[in-house]
Coordinates of C-alpha atoms in Angstrom, one line a residue:
M648 CA -112.3 -82.4 128.1
A649 CA -110.8 -85.8 127.0
A650 CA -112.7 -88.4 124.9
R651 CA -113.9 -90.9 127.4
I652 CA -113.3 -94.6 126.5
L653 CA -115.0 -97.0 128.4
I654 CA -113.3 -100.6 128.1
I655 CA -115.8 -104.0 129.0
G656 CA -114.4 -107.0 129.3
L657 CA -114.6 -110.3 131.8
N658 CA -110.7 -110.4 132.2
Y659 CA -108.3 -107.8 134.0
S660 CA -105.7 -107.1 136.5
P661 CA -104.4 -108.8 138.9
E662 CA -104.8 -111.9 136.5
H663 CA -101.5 -111.8 134.9
T664 CA -102.2 -114.6 131.8
G665 CA -104.1 -114.8 128.7
I666 CA -106.1 -111.5 127.8
A667 CA -106.2 -109.7 131.0
P668 CA -102.6 -107.8 130.9
Y669 CA -103.4 -106.6 127.6
T670 CA -106.8 -105.1 128.4
A671 CA -105.2 -104.0 131.4
G672 CA -101.7 -102.4 129.5
M673 CA -103.9 -100.7 126.4
A674 CA -106.5 -99.2 129.2
R675 CA -102.9 -97.9 130.9
A676 CA -101.7 -97.1 127.8
L677 CA -104.2 -94.7 126.3
R678 CA -104.4 -92.8 129.9
E679 CA -100.8 -92.0 129.7
E680 CA -101.6 -90.8 125.9
G681 CA -104.2 -88.7 127.2
W682 CA -107.6 -90.4 127.0
D683 CA -110.0 -90.3 129.8
V684 CA -110.4 -94.2 130.1
E685 CA -112.3 -96.3 132.8
V686 CA -113.1 -100.2 132.6
V687 CA -116.3 -102.3 133.5
T688 CA -114.7 -105.9 134.3
G689 CA -115.6 -109.3 136.5
L690 CA -113.6 -110.7 139.4
P691 CA -110.0 -111.8 139.1
H692 CA -110.3 -115.8 138.5
Y693 CA -108.1 -117.1 135.6
P694 CA -106.5 -119.4 135.1
Q695 CA -107.3 -120.5 138.1
W696 CA -111.2 -120.5 137.8
Q697 CA -111.7 -119.4 140.9
V698 CA -111.4 -116.0 142.7
H699 CA -108.6 -114.5 144.0
E700 CA -108.2 -113.7 147.7
G701 CA -109.3 -110.6 148.9
Y702 CA -112.1 -109.8 146.1
P703 CA -115.6 -110.1 147.9
R704 CA -118.6 -111.6 145.1
Q705 CA -120.7 -108.4 145.8
D706 CA -120.3 -104.9 144.2
G707 CA -117.4 -102.8 145.7
P708 CA -115.5 -99.5 145.5
L709 CA -114.0 -98.0 142.5
E710 CA -110.3 -99.5 142.4
V711 CA -107.6 -97.4 140.7
I712 CA -104.9 -99.5 138.9
D713 CA -102.1 -98.1 137.4
G714 CA -104.4 -94.7 137.3
V715 CA -107.1 -96.2 135.2
P716 CA -110.4 -96.1 137.2
V717 CA -111.7 -100.0 137.8
R718 CA -115.4 -101.2 138.5
R719 CA -116.0 -105.3 139.2
I720 CA -119.0 -106.9 138.7
P721 CA -119.7 -109.8 140.2
H722 CA -120.6 -113.2 139.0
P723 CA -120.1 -116.7 138.9
V724 CA -117.3 -118.6 138.6
P725 CA -117.7 -122.2 137.2
H726 CA -114.9 -124.9 139.0
D727 CA -114.4 -126.8 135.8
A728 CA -115.1 -124.2 132.9
G729 CA -117.5 -126.1 131.2
Q730 CA -119.5 -124.5 128.0
L731 CA -122.5 -124.1 129.8
R732 CA -121.3 -122.8 133.3
R733 CA -119.1 -120.5 131.2
L734 CA -122.4 -119.2 129.1
G735 CA -123.7 -118.4 132.3
M736 CA -121.2 -116.7 133.8
E737 CA -120.9 -114.5 130.4
I738 CA -124.3 -113.6 130.8
V739 CA -124.8 -113.0 134.4
F740 CA -121.5 -110.4 134.0
G741 CA -123.2 -108.9 130.6
L742 CA -126.6 -107.9 132.3
R743 CA -125.2 -106.9 135.5
A744 CA -122.3 -104.5 133.3
A745 CA -125.0 -103.4 131.0
R746 CA -127.1 -102.4 134.2
A747 CA -123.9 -100.8 135.5
P748 CA -123.0 -96.7 135.8
W749 CA -121.5 -95.5 132.3
G750 CA -121.3 -92.3 132.2
D751 CA -121.5 -90.5 128.6
P752 CA -118.8 -92.3 127.1
D753 CA -117.5 -91.2 123.1
V754 CA -116.5 -94.8 122.2
V755 CA -117.2 -98.2 124.2
V756 CA -114.6 -100.9 123.7
L757 CA -116.1 -104.6 124.2
V758 CA -113.3 -107.4 124.7
T759 CA -114.2 -110.9 123.5
P760 CA -114.0 -113.9 123.6
A761 CA -116.9 -113.1 126.2
L762 CA -119.1 -113.1 123.1
F763 CA -122.6 -113.3 124.9
A764 CA -121.7 -110.6 127.8
S765 CA -120.4 -108.4 124.8
A766 CA -123.7 -108.9 123.0
I767 CA -125.7 -107.9 125.7
A768 CA -123.9 -104.7 126.4
R769 CA -123.6 -103.7 122.8
V770 CA -127.3 -103.7 123.0
R771 CA -127.3 -100.7 126.0
A772 CA -124.5 -98.9 123.4
A773 CA -127.1 -99.3 120.6
L774 CA -129.8 -97.5 122.7
T775 CA -127.5 -94.4 123.3
R776 CA -126.2 -94.7 119.8
T777 CA -122.7 -95.1 121.1
P778 CA -120.0 -96.4 119.1
V779 CA -119.0 -99.7 119.7
L780 CA -115.3 -101.1 118.9
V781 CA -115.0 -105.1 119.4
W782 CA -111.5 -106.3 120.4
V783 CA -111.3 -109.8 119.0
H784 CA -108.5 -112.2 121.1
D785 CA -110.5 -115.6 120.0
I786 CA -112.7 -116.4 117.4
Y787 CA -115.6 -117.8 119.5
T788 CA -117.3 -120.1 117.1
A789 CA -113.9 -121.1 115.5
G790 CA -113.0 -122.5 118.8
L791 CA -116.2 -124.3 119.2
A792 CA -115.8 -126.3 116.0
E793 CA -112.1 -127.0 116.3
T794 CA -112.3 -128.3 119.8
G795 CA -115.4 -129.9 119.5
A796 CA -117.2 -128.5 122.1
A797 CA -120.4 -128.1 120.0
G798 CA -121.6 -130.0 117.0
G799 CA -122.3 -128.9 113.3
P800 CA -125.5 -127.3 113.7
A801 CA -124.8 -125.4 117.2
T802 CA -121.8 -124.1 115.7
R803 CA -123.8 -122.7 112.8
V804 CA -126.0 -120.8 114.9
M805 CA -123.5 -120.0 117.4
R806 CA -121.2 -118.3 113.8
A807 CA -124.7 -116.8 112.9
V808 CA -124.7 -115.2 116.2
E809 CA -121.3 -113.7 116.6
G810 CA -121.0 -112.5 113.1
T811 CA -124.6 -110.9 113.7
F812 CA -122.6 -109.0 116.9
L813 CA -119.1 -108.4 114.8
R814 CA -120.9 -106.8 112.2
S815 CA -123.2 -104.5 114.3
C816 CA -120.4 -102.9 115.8
S817 CA -118.7 -100.1 114.6
G818 CA -115.2 -101.5 114.4
V819 CA -113.4 -104.7 115.1
V820 CA -109.5 -105.1 116.6
V821 CA -108.0 -108.1 115.7
I822 CA -104.8 -109.9 117.3
H823 CA -103.7 -110.9 113.7
D824 CA -104.2 -110.9 110.3
R825 CA -105.5 -114.7 109.7
F826 CA -108.4 -113.6 112.1
S827 CA -108.9 -110.6 109.9
D828 CA -109.3 -113.0 106.9
Y829 CA -111.4 -115.4 108.4
L830 CA -114.0 -112.8 109.7
R831 CA -114.2 -111.3 106.1
R832 CA -114.1 -114.7 104.7
H833 CA -116.9 -116.7 107.4
M834 CA -118.5 -113.6 108.9
G835 CA -119.1 -111.0 106.7
V836 CA -117.3 -108.3 108.3
A837 CA -116.0 -105.4 106.0
G838 CA -112.6 -105.1 105.7
E839 CA -112.5 -101.3 106.7
K840 CA -114.0 -101.9 109.9
I841 CA -111.3 -104.3 110.8
T842 CA -107.9 -103.2 112.5
T843 CA -105.0 -105.7 113.3
V844 CA -103.3 -105.0 116.9
R845 CA -101.1 -107.5 117.8
N846 CA -100.8 -108.6 121.4
W847 CA -97.5 -107.5 123.0
T848 CA -94.9 -109.0 125.3
H849 CA -95.4 -107.6 129.1
I850 CA -92.3 -109.5 130.8
A851 CA -89.1 -107.8 131.2
E852 CA -86.0 -109.0 129.1
A853 CA -83.8 -109.4 131.8
P854 CA -86.0 -110.7 135.0
T855 CA -84.4 -109.7 138.5
V856 CA -85.2 -113.4 139.5
D857 CA -82.0 -115.7 140.3
T858 CA -82.8 -118.4 137.4
A859 CA -80.2 -120.8 138.7
A860 CA -81.5 -120.4 142.0
L861 CA -85.0 -121.1 140.8
R862 CA -83.7 -124.4 138.7
R863 CA -82.9 -125.2 142.6
R864 CA -86.1 -124.2 144.3
F865 CA -88.0 -126.3 141.7
G866 CA -85.8 -129.5 141.8
W867 CA -84.3 -129.3 138.6
E868 CA -81.0 -130.8 138.1
P869 CA -78.1 -129.3 136.2
Q870 CA -78.6 -132.2 133.7
D871 CA -82.5 -132.0 133.1
V872 CA -83.5 -130.2 129.5
V873 CA -86.4 -128.7 130.7
V874 CA -89.2 -128.2 128.5
L875 CA -91.9 -125.5 129.8
H876 CA -95.4 -124.6 128.9
T877 CA -97.2 -122.0 130.5
G878 CA -100.9 -120.5 130.9
N879 CA -104.4 -122.1 130.6
M880 CA -104.3 -125.9 131.2
G881 CA -107.6 -126.6 128.7
A882 CA -109.2 -128.4 125.9
K883 CA -107.3 -126.7 122.9
Q884 CA -104.1 -126.9 124.8
D885 CA -104.1 -131.1 124.8
L886 CA -101.8 -131.3 127.5
T887 CA -102.2 -134.9 128.0
N888 CA -100.0 -135.0 125.1
V889 CA -97.2 -133.2 126.7
A890 CA -97.8 -136.2 129.7
A891 CA -97.4 -138.9 126.8
A892 CA -94.2 -137.5 125.6
A893 CA -92.8 -137.6 129.4
R894 CA -93.6 -141.2 129.3
V895 CA -91.8 -141.5 126.1
A896 CA -88.9 -139.8 127.3
E897 CA -88.6 -142.1 130.5
E898 CA -88.6 -145.4 128.1
R899 CA -86.0 -143.8 126.3
S900 CA -83.4 -142.3 128.8
A901 CA -83.7 -138.9 127.3
P902 CA -83.0 -136.0 129.8
L903 CA -86.0 -134.2 129.1
R904 CA -88.0 -133.0 132.1
F905 CA -91.5 -131.5 131.0
V906 CA -93.2 -128.7 133.1
L907 CA -96.9 -127.0 133.2
V908 CA -97.0 -123.8 134.9
G909 CA -100.4 -122.2 135.6
G910 CA -104.4 -123.1 135.7
G911 CA -107.0 -124.5 133.9
H912 CA -110.0 -126.8 134.2
Q913 CA -108.1 -129.7 133.2
R914 CA -105.2 -129.1 135.9
P915 CA -106.7 -132.0 138.4
Q916 CA -106.3 -134.5 135.6
L917 CA -102.8 -133.5 134.6
E918 CA -102.0 -133.3 138.7
E919 CA -103.3 -137.0 138.8
L920 CA -101.2 -138.1 135.6
A921 CA -98.1 -136.1 137.1
A922 CA -97.9 -138.4 140.4
T923 CA -97.5 -141.5 138.1
T924 CA -95.3 -140.1 135.5
P925 CA -91.8 -139.8 135.6
R926 CA -90.2 -136.3 134.1
F927 CA -93.5 -134.6 134.0
E928 CA -94.7 -132.2 136.8
V929 CA -97.5 -129.5 137.5
L930 CA -96.3 -126.2 138.9
P931 CA -98.7 -123.8 140.3
S932 CA -99.3 -120.3 138.7
V933 CA -96.6 -117.7 139.6
D934 CA -96.1 -114.1 140.0
N935 CA -94.9 -111.9 137.2
D936 CA -91.0 -112.0 138.5
T937 CA -91.2 -115.6 138.8
Y938 CA -92.6 -116.1 135.5
A939 CA -90.2 -114.2 133.5
G940 CA -87.5 -116.0 135.5
L941 CA -88.8 -119.5 134.9
L942 CA -89.0 -118.6 131.1
R943 CA -85.1 -117.9 131.1
A944 CA -84.5 -121.1 133.5
A945 CA -85.7 -123.2 130.9
D946 CA -84.2 -124.9 127.9
I947 CA -87.0 -125.3 125.8
L948 CA -90.3 -123.1 126.0
L949 CA -93.2 -125.2 124.6
V950 CA -96.7 -124.3 123.1
N951 CA -99.1 -127.1 122.1
E952 CA -101.9 -127.3 120.5
R953 CA -104.9 -129.8 120.1
P954 CA -104.4 -131.4 116.4
G955 CA -107.1 -129.5 113.9
L956 CA -106.5 -126.1 115.3
T957 CA -105.8 -123.6 112.3
E958 CA -108.2 -120.7 113.0
M959 CA -108.8 -120.0 116.4
C960 CA -106.2 -118.4 118.5
V961 CA -102.8 -117.2 118.3
P962 CA -101.4 -118.0 122.0
S963 CA -100.3 -114.9 123.9
K964 CA -97.7 -117.0 125.7
L965 CA -95.4 -116.4 122.2
T966 CA -94.7 -113.1 122.7
S967 CA -93.3 -113.9 126.5
Y968 CA -91.5 -117.0 124.7
F969 CA -89.9 -114.5 122.2
T970 CA -88.8 -112.3 124.7
A971 CA -87.1 -115.1 126.8
D972 CA -85.0 -115.8 124.3
R973 CA -85.2 -119.5 124.8
P974 CA -85.7 -122.0 121.6
V975 CA -89.4 -122.7 121.0
L976 CA -90.8 -125.7 120.5
A977 CA -94.4 -125.8 118.8
A978 CA -96.4 -128.9 118.4
V979 CA -98.9 -127.1 116.4
E980 CA -100.8 -127.5 113.1
A981 CA -98.6 -126.4 110.0
A982 CA -101.5 -124.2 108.7
G983 CA -102.2 -122.8 112.3
P984 CA -101.1 -119.2 113.3
S985 CA -98.8 -120.4 115.8
A986 CA -96.3 -122.1 113.3
A987 CA -96.5 -118.9 111.2
E988 CA -95.8 -116.8 114.0
L989 CA -92.9 -119.0 115.0
A990 CA -91.8 -119.0 110.8
A991 CA -91.3 -115.7 111.3
A992 CA -89.9 -114.7 114.2
G993 CA -87.0 -117.6 113.1
A994 CA -87.2 -118.6 117.3
G995 CA -87.8 -122.6 116.9
I996 CA -89.1 -125.7 115.4
R997 CA -92.6 -127.0 115.0
V998 CA -93.6 -130.8 114.9
E999 CA -96.9 -132.5 114.6
P1000 CA -99.6 -132.3 117.0
G1001 CA -101.2 -134.9 119.1
D1002 CA -97.8 -137.3 118.6
P1003 CA -95.8 -137.8 121.6
E1004 CA -93.0 -139.2 120.0
A1005 CA -92.4 -136.5 117.4
L1006 CA -92.5 -134.0 120.6
V1007 CA -89.7 -136.0 122.4
A1008 CA -87.9 -136.4 119.0
G1009 CA -88.2 -132.4 118.4
A1010 CA -87.3 -131.2 121.9
V1011 CA -84.3 -133.2 121.5
R1012 CA -83.2 -132.4 118.3
L1013 CA -84.0 -128.5 119.5
H1014 CA -82.0 -129.1 122.5
E1015 CA -78.7 -130.0 120.7
E1016 CA -78.9 -127.6 117.8
W1017 CA -79.1 -124.9 120.7
I1018 CA -75.7 -126.6 122.4
T1019 CA -74.2 -127.5 119.0
T1020 CA -74.5 -123.6 117.7
G1021 CA -73.7 -122.4 120.9
G1022 CA -77.1 -121.0 121.1
T1023 CA -76.8 -118.8 117.9
T1024 CA -79.9 -120.5 116.4
H1025 CA -83.3 -120.2 116.9
R1026 CA -82.6 -116.7 118.3
G1027 CA -85.1 -114.3 116.3
G1028 CA -87.6 -114.0 119.1
R1029 CA -86.3 -110.9 120.5
R1030 CA -85.5 -108.9 117.1
Y1031 CA -89.6 -110.2 116.4
V1032 CA -90.7 -108.7 119.2
R1033 CA -88.9 -105.5 119.1
E1034 CA -89.7 -104.9 115.1
V1035 CA -93.8 -106.0 115.3
L1036 CA -94.9 -106.8 118.7
S1037 CA -93.9 -103.7 120.2
R1038 CA -96.5 -102.5 122.8
G1039 CA -96.1 -99.0 121.4
A1040 CA -97.0 -100.2 118.0
A1041 CA -100.2 -102.0 119.6
V1042 CA -101.0 -98.7 121.2
R1043 CA -100.7 -96.5 117.4
S1044 CA -102.6 -99.2 116.1
F1045 CA -105.3 -99.2 118.5
L1046 CA -105.4 -95.4 118.5
S1047 CA -106.0 -95.5 114.7
A1048 CA -108.8 -97.7 115.0
L1049 CA -110.7 -95.1 117.6
T1050 CA -110.0 -92.1 115.9
R1051 CA -111.4 -93.9 112.8
L1052 CA -114.5 -94.5 114.8
R1053 CA -114.7 -90.6 116.0
P1054 CA -112.4 -88.0 114.1
D1055 CA -113.4 -85.6 116.2
L1056 CA -111.8 -87.4 119.2
R1057 CA -109.1 -85.5 121.3
A1058 CA -106.6 -86.7 124.3
E1059 CA -105.6 -84.1 126.8
D1060 CA -102.9 -83.9 129.6
R1061 CA -104.3 -84.5 132.8
S1062 CA -103.6 -85.7 136.6
P1063 CA -103.9 -89.4 137.3
A1064 CA -107.1 -90.9 137.9
T1065 CA -108.7 -90.9 141.5
V1066 CA -111.4 -92.8 142.9
K1067 CA -114.9 -91.8 142.4
S1068 CA -118.0 -93.0 142.3

């Protein structure tokens, strides 16, 4: 029999931004490699923070998505993603996931930053002495500290909780070497437990969508230099800075048009700003094909982070940006992982975060360089994706982490999954 891998994570397909595409992609890849994979997950709700249409808020039958059996666990979805409400959602999901049918897995994979849900599931795995591999996409307490969402004492307590949880797991997968250094230095996680598995791109290099038609569809004029930001609209993205940059561009008659695509708890505030701010607009989330087309239809792709973020995350959007073969503008700290990724890829330029004038100046400069050189500069993104951020490399690294926990695990050839209860 093939080794059984149970993946537990709050986010999964059909969500197409954030963590979900990577969890779903890895589950599918492991199954294709011959592993018996099942998933326990929540209701699709991100980044809009509302349950997707057609998903009831109660237990339903198992789904099979791309050959992977998926069990949905009902839970509350907070409308504003505040810290306490998110905590409540995680705890409810964690308790119900811990009571769900698990079968007899050989390894349990827990996906964070759903820290409390993962910690609850960890208790059940400990009772059955099942090895646990935790897959860390964001460092929870680093995020609290850097965004100011919790005070000093609260952050110290949370760091102790997170550190205890991570140290208790049999293995730890992180998405960047910067995370590995942080976990060793600040949380006492043994280096031999940690494996770096880089996120990969999940969009097509050559989308079938007509990019010129997309520009017309969204009312973008040929002379508009579209600066596009995609994904979550939350505190760490600091997107009021982008609205302020749009006002600067209007004052200076710069041909820039700042566009946000996605969802998140700050979206209503940003929509209000868009109603009164020329050169600034907010679009809803789109399907995967349209998303890939929008990245190619834009002139500049934007990463905007709150000042002070140096540890907490590597934006998953960067992998998609690099694949789109458009120059990237990053308003991020020089010491942060986003700046390091951009420099390693040779795919754009960095400006200071929280400075709308610097954002406008950087966009103008980047576009002028792109036009002047005929698009020959800042084009290292695709090469970087192929050499460093490929799906195949990620799967190999993840398999290495799994087999390190259980050297006796074996995969086997078998037919695709069918629904069973």
